[in-house]
Coordinates of C-alpha atoms in Angstrom, one line a residue:
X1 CA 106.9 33.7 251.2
X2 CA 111.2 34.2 251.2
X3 CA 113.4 31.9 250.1
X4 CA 115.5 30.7 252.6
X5 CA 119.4 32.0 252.2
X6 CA 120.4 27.6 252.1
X7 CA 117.9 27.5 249.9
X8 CA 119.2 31.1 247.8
X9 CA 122.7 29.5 247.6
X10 CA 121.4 26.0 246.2
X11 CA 120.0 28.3 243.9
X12 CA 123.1 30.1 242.9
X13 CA 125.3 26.7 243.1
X14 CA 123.2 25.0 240.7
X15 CA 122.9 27.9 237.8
X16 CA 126.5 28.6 238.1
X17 CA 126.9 24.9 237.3
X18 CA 124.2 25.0 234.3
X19 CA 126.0 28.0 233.1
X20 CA 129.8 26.3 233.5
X21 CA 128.2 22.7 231.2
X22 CA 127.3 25.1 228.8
X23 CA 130.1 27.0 228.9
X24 CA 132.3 23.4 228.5
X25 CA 130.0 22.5 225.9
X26 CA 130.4 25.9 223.3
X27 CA 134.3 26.1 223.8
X28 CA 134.3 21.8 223.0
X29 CA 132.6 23.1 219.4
X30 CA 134.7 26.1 219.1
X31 CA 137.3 24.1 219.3
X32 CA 136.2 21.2 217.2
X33 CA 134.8 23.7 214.4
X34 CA 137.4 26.4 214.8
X35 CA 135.6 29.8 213.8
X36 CA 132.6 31.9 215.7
X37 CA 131.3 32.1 212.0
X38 CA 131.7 28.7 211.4
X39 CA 130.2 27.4 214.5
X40 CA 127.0 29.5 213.8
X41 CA 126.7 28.1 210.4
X42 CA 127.1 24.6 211.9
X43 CA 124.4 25.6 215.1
X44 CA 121.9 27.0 212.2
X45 CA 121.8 23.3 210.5
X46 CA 124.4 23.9 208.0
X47 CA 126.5 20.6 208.7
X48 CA 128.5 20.9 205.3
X49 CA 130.9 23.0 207.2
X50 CA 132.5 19.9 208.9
X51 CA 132.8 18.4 205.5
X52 CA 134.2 20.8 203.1
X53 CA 135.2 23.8 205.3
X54 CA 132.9 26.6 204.3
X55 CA 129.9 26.7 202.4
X56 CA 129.7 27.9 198.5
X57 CA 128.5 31.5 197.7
X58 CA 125.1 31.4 196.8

């Protein structure tokens, strides 16, 4: 069975939207966290980074 080309672009519409939210969504923490390095830190669980900046050296 084919997919429709409405069908297709409803498709397309609605990923491109998914992709844009998450998009929105990872430059709002950039922004709020400030580094790529940071960020992952944060993303990985380490929420001290908010507090104190970065994390000790182990």
């Amino acid at each position: 069975m084919t997919v429709t080309r409405p069908a297709r672009l409803t498709g397309a519409a609605l990923c491109a939207a998914l992709a844009l939210i998450a998009a929105v969504w990872i430059l709002q923490d950039l922004a709020e966290i400030g580094s790529p390095a940071d960020l992952a830190r944060y993303w990985t669980g380490d929420h001290h980074v908010l507090i104190q900046g970065r994390p000790p050296p182990p």
